């Protein structure tokens, strides 16, 4: 499966890439929503982990754009953000996010959420 | 918010406590062999939980926290106080520190999927006339398991809300039961295994604390029960959750606990153990259901 990490922090992208690569994903990175849009037009992405606050196109706008296009209907998206207000969680779900994680996160939290999203990681290395 | 202002971090450790603000322990704790033996005898006597050789690290990390909060400098000093019985309530704090287990909402997911289908639909059908349902979540720790079941019922089986339901959550630790009753969780805890849609629907946020809404808290009766002792009166149960608990007990205590569960489980009721736990060689009256990784058992007919 191919995953896309969208976050303007290089260090967060590196950490998330390490986690997902460790459980068997091929991982791409983008620093904002616009970069991510360009990338998903070129290659199929199964899972996107999306930061909220980014320049050019924020994570919520990215999710809304993706959900408008039927070509991406199978793409699973999880917001991974410092936004912790309950209305923000509701807003992300309304926009079309499948799941939501508030930073800081652990590897286990990411894996538990992927399981909730129905993504099989049973064969993934620990 | 600028990235520079953010405090985002990630840990490869499994414990939430490693990330909990204000819980930083500077003192390096080590436990001597005689102190370890004293503590494990105490834990065995009070809770029937076995601390095997090699569990020194567990004692050091868990008891190290009690050493800090109770104002000792070393585990040796704490054990000395235990021997002299000079600190009121210290025994209970040590027992609680060693018997409290990490958990998460919808932990291991499979038992909850099985509960959703076929267990609860079957029960809805078979109890249609009496409209009575009894659930016991034993060793409920900080409450994630019973509240997960409560959310599942409320979301998928609203008809059950009109039934006469006894939903009991128990733990050996009164401190944990207080936490359960309060229904308060940290951000790190609600990040673990809880569907975001349930977070929005069933929680309220006050400052850094996430509180379960009253409609869920009121579904559950919290009660202190020591599984290694004779059980108090409980109604016949349709569903019992006792997951990842038996592993801590010696064989005789496991047999005794299963024997007690057998006597209060309805003949067509369901028992959920941890996926890696089994009744084999302990109690031949249970049979494992062929539900993937769910640890679901029924009484043989």
CSV table of C-alpha atoms in Angstrom, one decimal:
chain,number,residue,atom,x,y,z
A,1,UNK,CA,0.0,0.0,0.0
A,2,UNK,CA,1.1,3.5,-0.7
A,3,UNK,CA,0.9,6.3,1.9
A,4,UNK,CA,1.3,10.0,1.6
A,5,UNK,CA,2.5,12.1,4.6
A,6,UNK,CA,1.4,15.8,4.2
A,7,UNK,CA,3.1,18.1,6.8
A,8,UNK,CA,5.2,21.2,6.5
A,9,UNK,CA,7.5,20.0,9.3
A,10,UNK,CA,10.3,17.9,7.9
A,11,UNK,CA,10.9,16.2,11.2
A,12,UNK,CA,7.2,15.1,11.6
A,13,UNK,CA,7.3,13.8,8.0
A,14,UNK,CA,10.4,11.8,8.8
A,15,UNK,CA,8.9,10.3,12.0
A,16,UNK,CA,5.6,9.4,10.3
A,17,UNK,CA,7.5,8.0,7.3
A,18,UNK,CA,9.6,5.8,9.6
A,19,UNK,CA,6.4,4.5,11.3
A,20,UNK,CA,4.5,3.7,8.1
A,21,UNK,CA,7.5,2.3,6.3
A,22,UNK,CA,8.1,0.1,9.3
A,23,UNK,CA,4.6,-1.5,8.9
A,24,UNK,CA,5.0,-2.1,5.2
A,25,UNK,CA,3.9,1.1,3.4
A,26,UNK,CA,5.6,2.7,0.5
A,27,UNK,CA,5.7,6.3,1.6
A,28,UNK,CA,5.7,9.7,-0.2
A,29,UNK,CA,6.0,13.1,1.4
A,30,UNK,CA,4.5,16.5,0.6
A,31,UNK,CA,5.0,19.8,2.5
A,32,UNK,CA,1.5,21.2,1.9
A,33,UNK,CA,-1.9,20.5,0.3
A,34,UNK,CA,-1.0,21.8,-3.1
A,35,UNK,CA,2.1,19.6,-3.4
A,36,UNK,CA,0.0,16.7,-2.2
A,37,UNK,CA,-2.7,17.4,-4.8
A,38,UNK,CA,-0.1,17.3,-7.6
A,39,UNK,CA,1.3,14.1,-6.2
A,40,UNK,CA,-2.0,12.1,-6.0
A,41,UNK,CA,-2.8,13.1,-9.6
A,42,UNK,CA,0.4,11.3,-10.7
A,43,UNK,CA,0.2,8.1,-8.6
A,44,UNK,CA,-2.4,6.2,-6.6
A,45,UNK,CA,-2.3,6.8,-2.9
A,46,UNK,CA,-4.2,4.5,-0.4
A,47,UNK,CA,-3.7,6.4,2.8
A,48,UNK,CA,-2.9,10.1,3.6
A,49,UNK,CA,-1.8,11.4,7.0
A,50,UNK,CA,-2.7,15.1,6.8
A,51,UNK,CA,-1.5,18.0,9.0
A,52,UNK,CA,-4.0,20.8,9.4
A,53,UNK,CA,-2.0,24.0,9.5
A,54,UNK,CA,0.2,24.4,6.4
A,55,UNK,CA,0.9,27.2,3.9
A,56,UNK,CA,-0.8,27.4,0.5
A,57,UNK,CA,-3.5,24.8,1.1
A,58,UNK,CA,-4.2,23.5,4.6
A,59,UNK,CA,-5.1,20.0,5.5
A,60,UNK,CA,-8.8,20.4,5.8
A,61,UNK,CA,-9.0,22.1,2.4
A,62,UNK,CA,-7.0,19.3,1.0
A,63,UNK,CA,-9.4,16.7,2.4
A,64,UNK,CA,-12.4,18.6,1.0
A,65,UNK,CA,-10.8,18.8,-2.4
A,66,UNK,CA,-10.0,15.1,-2.5
A,67,UNK,CA,-13.5,14.1,-1.4
A,68,UNK,CA,-15.0,16.2,-4.3
A,69,UNK,CA,-13.3,13.9,-6.8
A,70,UNK,CA,-14.8,10.4,-7.2
A,71,UNK,CA,-11.4,9.2,-8.5
A,72,UNK,CA,-10.1,9.2,-4.9
A,73,UNK,CA,-13.1,7.7,-3.2
A,74,UNK,CA,-11.0,4.8,-1.8
A,75,UNK,CA,-8.3,7.0,-0.4
A,76,UNK,CA,-8.3,6.8,3.4
A,77,UNK,CA,-7.4,10.1,5.2
A,78,UNK,CA,-6.4,10.8,8.8
A,79,UNK,CA,-5.8,14.2,10.2
A,80,UNK,CA,-2.7,14.4,12.4
A,81,UNK,CA,-2.6,17.8,14.0
A,82,UNK,CA,-2.0,20.0,17.0
A,83,UNK,CA,-5.6,21.2,16.7
A,84,UNK,CA,-7.4,19.7,19.8
A,85,UNK,CA,-10.7,21.6,20.0
A,86,UNK,CA,-13.7,19.3,19.7
A,87,UNK,CA,-15.2,21.5,16.9
A,88,UNK,CA,-12.0,21.0,14.9
A,89,UNK,CA,-12.4,17.2,15.1
A,90,UNK,CA,-16.0,17.6,14.0
A,91,UNK,CA,-14.9,19.9,11.2
A,92,UNK,CA,-12.3,17.5,9.9
A,93,UNK,CA,-14.8,14.6,9.9
A,94,UNK,CA,-17.4,16.8,8.2
A,95,UNK,CA,-14.8,17.6,5.5
A,96,UNK,CA,-14.3,13.9,4.9
A,97,UNK,CA,-11.5,12.7,7.2
A,98,UNK,CA,-11.8,9.1,8.2
A,99,UNK,CA,-9.9,9.5,11.5
A,100,UNK,CA,-8.2,12.2,13.6
A,101,UNK,CA,-5.1,12.1,15.8
A,102,UNK,CA,-4.0,14.9,18.1
A,103,UNK,CA,-0.3,15.5,18.4
A,104,UNK,CA,1.7,14.4,20.3
A,105,UNK,CA,1.3,10.8,19.0
A,106,UNK,CA,3.0,7.5,19.4
A,107,UNK,CA,3.6,4.7,17.0
A,108,UNK,CA,1.0,2.6,18.8
A,109,UNK,CA,-1.6,5.4,18.5
A,110,UNK,CA,-1.1,5.6,14.7
A,111,UNK,CA,-1.3,1.8,14.4
A,112,UNK,CA,-4.5,1.6,16.5
A,113,UNK,CA,-6.1,4.2,14.3
A,114,UNK,CA,-5.1,2.4,11.1
A,115,UNK,CA,-6.8,-0.7,12.5
A,116,UNK,CA,-9.9,1.3,13.3
A,117,UNK,CA,-9.9,2.5,9.6
A,118,UNK,CA,-9.9,-1.2,8.6
A,119,UNK,CA,-6.3,-1.1,7.3
A,120,UNK,CA,-4.7,-4.5,7.9
A,121,UNK,CA,-1.3,-4.3,9.5
A,122,UNK,CA,-1.2,-7.8,10.9
A,123,UNK,CA,1.8,-8.9,8.8
A,124,UNK,CA,3.7,-5.7,9.5
A,125,UNK,CA,6.9,-5.9,11.4
A,126,UNK,CA,7.0,-4.4,14.9
B,1,UNK,CA,0.1,28.6,15.4
B,2,UNK,CA,3.6,28.6,14.2
B,3,UNK,CA,5.6,25.3,14.0
B,4,UNK,CA,8.1,26.8,16.4
B,5,UNK,CA,5.4,27.0,19.1
B,6,UNK,CA,4.4,23.4,18.7
B,7,UNK,CA,5.4,20.8,21.2
B,8,UNK,CA,4.8,17.9,19.0
B,9,UNK,CA,6.8,14.9,19.9
B,10,UNK,CA,6.6,11.2,19.3
B,11,UNK,CA,7.7,8.3,21.4
B,12,UNK,CA,8.3,4.7,20.4
B,13,UNK,CA,7.4,3.6,23.9
B,14,UNK,CA,4.0,2.1,24.5
B,15,UNK,CA,3.2,3.7,27.8
B,16,UNK,CA,1.2,6.9,27.8
B,17,UNK,CA,2.9,7.9,31.0
B,18,UNK,CA,6.1,8.6,29.1
B,19,UNK,CA,4.3,11.5,27.5
B,20,UNK,CA,2.2,12.7,30.4
B,21,UNK,CA,3.2,16.2,31.5
B,22,UNK,CA,4.3,16.5,35.1
B,23,UNK,CA,5.2,12.9,35.4
B,24,UNK,CA,9.0,13.0,35.1
B,25,UNK,CA,11.0,10.9,37.5
B,26,UNK,CA,14.6,12.0,38.1
B,27,UNK,CA,15.7,9.4,40.6
B,28,UNK,CA,17.1,6.2,39.3
B,29,UNK,CA,15.4,3.3,41.0
B,30,UNK,CA,16.7,-0.2,41.5
B,31,UNK,CA,15.3,-3.0,43.6
B,32,UNK,CA,17.4,-5.4,45.6
B,33,UNK,CA,16.7,-9.1,45.5
B,34,UNK,CA,15.3,-9.2,49.1
B,35,UNK,CA,13.1,-6.1,48.5
B,36,UNK,CA,11.8,-7.6,45.2
B,37,UNK,CA,11.0,-10.8,47.1
B,38,UNK,CA,9.2,-8.9,49.8
B,39,UNK,CA,7.1,-6.9,47.3
B,40,UNK,CA,6.1,-10.0,45.3
B,41,UNK,CA,5.1,-11.9,48.4
B,42,UNK,CA,3.0,-8.9,49.4
B,43,UNK,CA,1.4,-8.6,46.0
B,44,UNK,CA,0.7,-12.4,45.9
B,45,UNK,CA,-0.9,-12.3,49.3
B,46,UNK,CA,-3.0,-9.3,48.7
B,47,UNK,CA,-4.0,-9.8,45.0
B,48,UNK,CA,-3.0,-13.3,44.1
B,49,UNK,CA,-1.0,-11.8,41.2
B,50,UNK,CA,2.3,-13.5,40.5
B,51,UNK,CA,5.4,-11.4,39.8
B,52,UNK,CA,7.9,-13.8,38.3
B,53,UNK,CA,11.6,-13.6,38.3
B,54,UNK,CA,12.7,-11.1,35.7
B,55,UNK,CA,9.9,-8.7,36.6
B,56,UNK,CA,12.3,-6.5,38.6
B,57,UNK,CA,12.0,-3.9,35.9
B,58,UNK,CA,8.3,-3.7,36.4
B,59,UNK,CA,8.7,-3.2,40.1
B,60,UNK,CA,11.4,-0.5,39.5
B,61,UNK,CA,9.3,1.5,37.0
B,62,UNK,CA,5.9,1.2,38.8
B,63,UNK,CA,7.1,1.4,42.4
B,64,UNK,CA,9.6,4.1,41.5
B,65,UNK,CA,6.6,6.4,41.0
B,66,UNK,CA,5.2,5.6,44.4
B,67,UNK,CA,8.7,6.3,45.9
B,68,UNK,CA,8.6,9.7,44.4
B,69,UNK,CA,5.1,10.6,45.3
B,70,UNK,CA,5.4,9.3,48.9
B,71,UNK,CA,8.6,11.2,49.5
B,72,UNK,CA,11.1,8.4,49.8
B,73,UNK,CA,14.5,8.4,48.1
B,74,UNK,CA,14.9,4.7,47.2
B,75,UNK,CA,12.8,1.6,46.8
B,76,UNK,CA,14.7,0.2,49.8
B,77,UNK,CA,13.3,3.0,52.0
B,78,UNK,CA,9.8,2.3,50.8
B,79,UNK,CA,10.1,-1.4,51.5
B,80,UNK,CA,11.4,-0.6,55.0
B,81,UNK,CA,8.3,1.5,55.6
B,82,UNK,CA,6.2,-1.4,54.3
B,83,UNK,CA,7.9,-3.8,56.7
B,84,UNK,CA,7.3,-1.5,59.7
B,85,UNK,CA,3.8,-0.7,58.4
B,86,UNK,CA,4.6,2.9,59.3
B,87,UNK,CA,2.9,4.6,56.4
B,88,UNK,CA,-0.9,4.5,56.3
B,89,UNK,CA,-2.2,3.2,53.0
B,90,UNK,CA,1.2,2.5,51.6
B,91,UNK,CA,0.5,-1.2,51.0
B,92,UNK,CA,-2.6,-0.3,48.9
B,93,UNK,CA,-0.6,2.2,46.8
B,94,UNK,CA,2.0,-0.4,46.1
B,95,UNK,CA,-0.6,-3.0,45.1
B,96,UNK,CA,-2.4,-0.5,42.9
B,97,UNK,CA,0.8,0.6,41.2
B,98,UNK,CA,1.6,-3.0,40.3
B,99,UNK,CA,-1.8,-4.2,39.3
B,100,UNK,CA,-2.9,-1.3,37.1
B,101,UNK,CA,-2.5,-2.1,33.5
B,102,UNK,CA,-2.2,-0.1,30.4
B,103,UNK,CA,-5.3,-0.1,28.3
B,104,UNK,CA,-6.9,1.8,25.4
B,105,UNK,CA,-10.4,2.3,24.0
B,106,UNK,CA,-11.6,-0.7,21.8
B,107,UNK,CA,-8.4,-2.5,22.7
B,108,UNK,CA,-7.6,-5.3,20.2
B,109,UNK,CA,-10.9,-4.3,18.3
B,110,UNK,CA,-11.9,-7.9,17.5
B,111,UNK,CA,-13.9,-8.6,20.7
B,112,UNK,CA,-15.9,-5.4,20.1
B,113,UNK,CA,-16.6,-6.4,16.5
B,114,UNK,CA,-17.8,-9.8,17.7
B,115,UNK,CA,-19.9,-8.1,20.3
B,116,UNK,CA,-21.5,-5.9,17.6
B,117,UNK,CA,-22.1,-9.0,15.4
B,118,UNK,CA,-23.2,-11.6,16.3
B,119,UNK,CA,-23.2,-11.5,20.1
B,120,UNK,CA,-25.5,-8.5,20.9
B,121,UNK,CA,-27.9,-9.2,18.0
B,122,UNK,CA,-28.3,-12.8,19.2
B,123,UNK,CA,-28.9,-11.6,22.8
B,124,UNK,CA,-31.4,-9.0,21.6
B,125,UNK,CA,-33.3,-11.8,20.0
B,126,UNK,CA,-33.1,-14.4,22.8
B,127,UNK,CA,-34.0,-11.9,25.6
B,128,UNK,CA,-36.7,-10.3,23.6
B,129,UNK,CA,-39.4,-11.4,26.0
B,130,UNK,CA,-37.7,-10.5,29.3
B,131,UNK,CA,-35.8,-7.5,28.0
B,132,UNK,CA,-33.1,-8.0,30.6
B,133,UNK,CA,-29.4,-7.8,29.9
B,134,UNK,CA,-26.5,-8.1,32.4
B,135,UNK,CA,-22.9,-7.2,31.5
B,136,UNK,CA,-19.8,-7.4,33.7
B,137,UNK,CA,-16.6,-5.8,32.8
B,138,UNK,CA,-14.1,-7.3,35.4
B,139,UNK,CA,-10.8,-5.6,35.9
B,140,UNK,CA,-11.9,-2.4,34.1
B,141,UNK,CA,-8.8,-0.5,35.0
B,142,UNK,CA,-9.2,3.2,34.1
B,143,UNK,CA,-12.5,2.6,32.3
B,144,UNK,CA,-11.7,2.5,28.6
B,145,UNK,CA,-13.2,-1.0,28.2
B,146,UNK,CA,-16.6,-0.5,29.9
B,147,UNK,CA,-17.0,2.9,28.2
B,148,UNK,CA,-16.1,1.3,24.8
B,149,UNK,CA,-18.9,-1.2,25.3
B,150,UNK,CA,-21.3,1.6,26.4
B,151,UNK,CA,-20.5,3.6,23.3
B,152,UNK,CA,-21.0,0.6,21.1
B,153,UNK,CA,-24.4,-0.2,22.7
B,154,UNK,CA,-25.6,3.4,22.5
B,155,UNK,CA,-24.5,3.8,18.9
B,156,UNK,CA,-25.6,0.5,17.4
B,157,UNK,CA,-28.2,-1.0,19.8
B,158,UNK,CA,-30.3,2.0,21.1
B,159,UNK,CA,-33.2,-0.5,21.7
B,160,UNK,CA,-31.2,-1.9,24.6
B,161,UNK,CA,-31.3,1.5,26.4
B,162,UNK,CA,-35.0,0.7,27.2
B,163,UNK,CA,-34.2,-2.7,28.7
B,164,UNK,CA,-33.6,-3.5,32.3
B,165,UNK,CA,-29.8,-3.6,32.2
B,166,UNK,CA,-27.2,-4.2,34.9
B,167,UNK,CA,-23.8,-3.1,33.5
B,168,UNK,CA,-21.2,-3.6,36.2
B,169,UNK,CA,-17.5,-2.5,35.8
B,170,UNK,CA,-15.2,-3.7,38.6
B,171,UNK,CA,-11.6,-3.4,39.6
B,172,UNK,CA,-9.5,-4.3,42.6
B,173,UNK,CA,-8.3,-0.7,42.8
B,174,UNK,CA,-10.5,1.9,44.4
B,175,UNK,CA,-8.3,4.6,42.9
B,176,UNK,CA,-9.0,3.2,39.5
B,177,UNK,CA,-12.7,2.9,40.2
B,178,UNK,CA,-12.7,6.6,41.1
B,179,UNK,CA,-11.1,7.4,37.8
B,180,UNK,CA,-13.6,5.2,36.0
B,181,UNK,CA,-16.5,6.9,37.7
B,182,UNK,CA,-15.2,10.4,36.9
B,183,UNK,CA,-15.1,9.5,33.2
B,184,UNK,CA,-12.2,11.9,32.7
B,185,UNK,CA,-9.4,11.1,30.2
B,186,UNK,CA,-6.3,12.8,29.0
B,187,UNK,CA,-5.7,13.8,25.4
B,188,UNK,CA,-3.2,10.9,25.1
B,189,UNK,CA,-5.8,8.5,26.3
B,190,UNK,CA,-8.5,9.6,23.9
B,191,UNK,CA,-6.0,9.4,21.1
B,192,UNK,CA,-5.7,5.6,21.7
B,193,UNK,CA,-8.2,3.4,19.8
B,194,UNK,CA,-11.2,5.8,20.1
B,195,UNK,CA,-12.9,6.5,16.8
B,196,UNK,CA,-12.9,10.3,16.2
B,197,UNK,CA,-16.7,10.2,15.6
B,198,UNK,CA,-17.2,8.8,19.1
B,199,UNK,CA,-14.9,11.5,20.5
B,200,UNK,CA,-17.1,14.2,19.0
B,201,UNK,CA,-20.3,12.4,20.0
B,202,UNK,CA,-19.7,11.2,23.5
B,203,UNK,CA,-17.0,13.5,25.0
B,204,UNK,CA,-16.8,17.1,26.3
B,205,UNK,CA,-13.6,18.9,26.5
B,206,UNK,CA,-12.8,21.0,29.6
B,207,UNK,CA,-9.3,22.5,29.4
B,208,UNK,CA,-6.9,19.6,28.8
B,209,UNK,CA,-9.4,17.0,30.1
B,210,UNK,CA,-11.8,15.0,28.0
B,211,UNK,CA,-14.9,13.9,29.9
B,212,UNK,CA,-17.3,11.2,29.0
B,213,UNK,CA,-20.9,12.5,28.8
B,214,UNK,CA,-23.2,11.7,31.6
B,215,UNK,CA,-25.5,9.6,29.4
B,216,UNK,CA,-22.7,7.0,29.2
B,217,UNK,CA,-21.4,7.3,32.8
B,218,UNK,CA,-24.9,6.7,34.0
B,219,UNK,CA,-25.1,3.4,32.1
B,220,UNK,CA,-22.4,1.8,34.3
B,221,UNK,CA,-22.3,0.8,38.0
B,222,UNK,CA,-18.7,0.8,39.3
B,223,UNK,CA,-17.9,-1.7,42.0
B,224,UNK,CA,-14.7,-2.8,43.8
B,225,UNK,CA,-14.2,-6.6,43.4
B,226,UNK,CA,-11.1,-8.6,44.1
B,227,UNK,CA,-11.2,-11.5,41.7
B,228,UNK,CA,-9.0,-13.7,43.8
B,229,UNK,CA,-11.5,-13.6,46.7
B,230,UNK,CA,-15.0,-15.0,46.8
B,231,UNK,CA,-17.2,-12.9,44.6
B,232,UNK,CA,-19.9,-10.7,46.1
B,233,UNK,CA,-23.5,-11.4,45.0
B,234,UNK,CA,-23.8,-10.6,41.3
B,235,UNK,CA,-26.8,-11.3,39.0
B,236,UNK,CA,-26.4,-14.0,36.3
B,237,UNK,CA,-24.4,-12.4,33.5
B,238,UNK,CA,-25.1,-12.5,29.8
B,239,UNK,CA,-21.7,-11.1,28.9
B,240,UNK,CA,-18.5,-11.1,30.9
B,241,UNK,CA,-15.3,-9.3,29.9
B,242,UNK,CA,-12.2,-10.6,31.7
B,243,UNK,CA,-9.5,-9.7,29.2
B,244,UNK,CA,-5.7,-9.9,29.9
B,245,UNK,CA,-6.3,-10.5,33.6
B,246,UNK,CA,-5.9,-14.3,34.1
B,247,UNK,CA,-2.3,-14.1,32.8
B,248,UNK,CA,-1.3,-12.4,36.1
B,249,UNK,CA,-2.6,-15.1,38.4
B,250,UNK,CA,-1.1,-18.5,39.3
B,251,UNK,CA,-2.8,-21.7,38.0
B,252,UNK,CA,-4.9,-22.4,41.1
B,253,UNK,CA,-6.2,-18.9,41.2
B,254,UNK,CA,-7.1,-19.0,37.5
B,255,UNK,CA,-9.1,-22.2,38.1
B,256,UNK,CA,-10.9,-20.6,41.1
B,257,UNK,CA,-11.8,-17.5,39.1
B,258,UNK,CA,-13.0,-19.5,36.1
B,259,UNK,CA,-15.1,-21.7,38.5
B,260,UNK,CA,-16.7,-18.6,39.9
B,261,UNK,CA,-17.4,-17.2,36.5
B,262,UNK,CA,-19.0,-20.4,35.4
B,263,UNK,CA,-21.5,-20.2,38.2
B,264,UNK,CA,-22.6,-16.7,37.3
B,265,UNK,CA,-22.5,-16.9,33.5
B,266,UNK,CA,-25.9,-17.6,31.9
B,267,UNK,CA,-25.9,-21.0,30.1
B,268,UNK,CA,-26.0,-19.2,26.7
B,269,UNK,CA,-23.8,-16.3,27.9
B,270,UNK,CA,-20.5,-15.1,26.5
B,271,UNK,CA,-17.1,-14.8,28.2
B,272,UNK,CA,-14.4,-12.7,26.6
B,273,UNK,CA,-10.8,-13.4,27.6
B,274,UNK,CA,-7.7,-11.9,26.1
B,275,UNK,CA,-6.8,-13.2,22.7
B,276,UNK,CA,-3.7,-15.0,24.1
B,277,UNK,CA,-5.5,-16.4,27.1
B,278,UNK,CA,-7.2,-19.8,27.3
B,279,UNK,CA,-9.3,-22.0,29.5
B,280,UNK,CA,-7.4,-25.1,28.3
B,281,UNK,CA,-6.1,-27.2,31.3
B,282,UNK,CA,-7.9,-24.8,33.6
B,283,UNK,CA,-11.6,-25.4,33.1
B,284,UNK,CA,-13.1,-27.9,30.7
B,285,UNK,CA,-16.6,-26.5,30.8
B,286,UNK,CA,-15.8,-23.6,28.4
B,287,UNK,CA,-15.4,-23.9,24.7
B,288,UNK,CA,-13.7,-21.3,22.5
B,289,UNK,CA,-15.9,-19.8,19.8
B,290,UNK,CA,-14.5,-19.7,16.3
B,291,UNK,CA,-14.4,-15.9,16.2
B,292,UNK,CA,-11.1,-14.5,14.9
B,293,UNK,CA,-8.8,-13.3,17.7
B,294,UNK,CA,-11.7,-12.4,19.9
B,295,UNK,CA,-11.1,-14.7,22.9
B,296,UNK,CA,-14.8,-15.4,23.0
B,297,UNK,CA,-15.9,-18.4,25.1
B,298,UNK,CA,-19.3,-20.1,25.9
B,299,UNK,CA,-20.2,-22.8,28.3
B,300,UNK,CA,-20.4,-26.3,26.6
B,301,UNK,CA,-23.9,-27.4,26.1
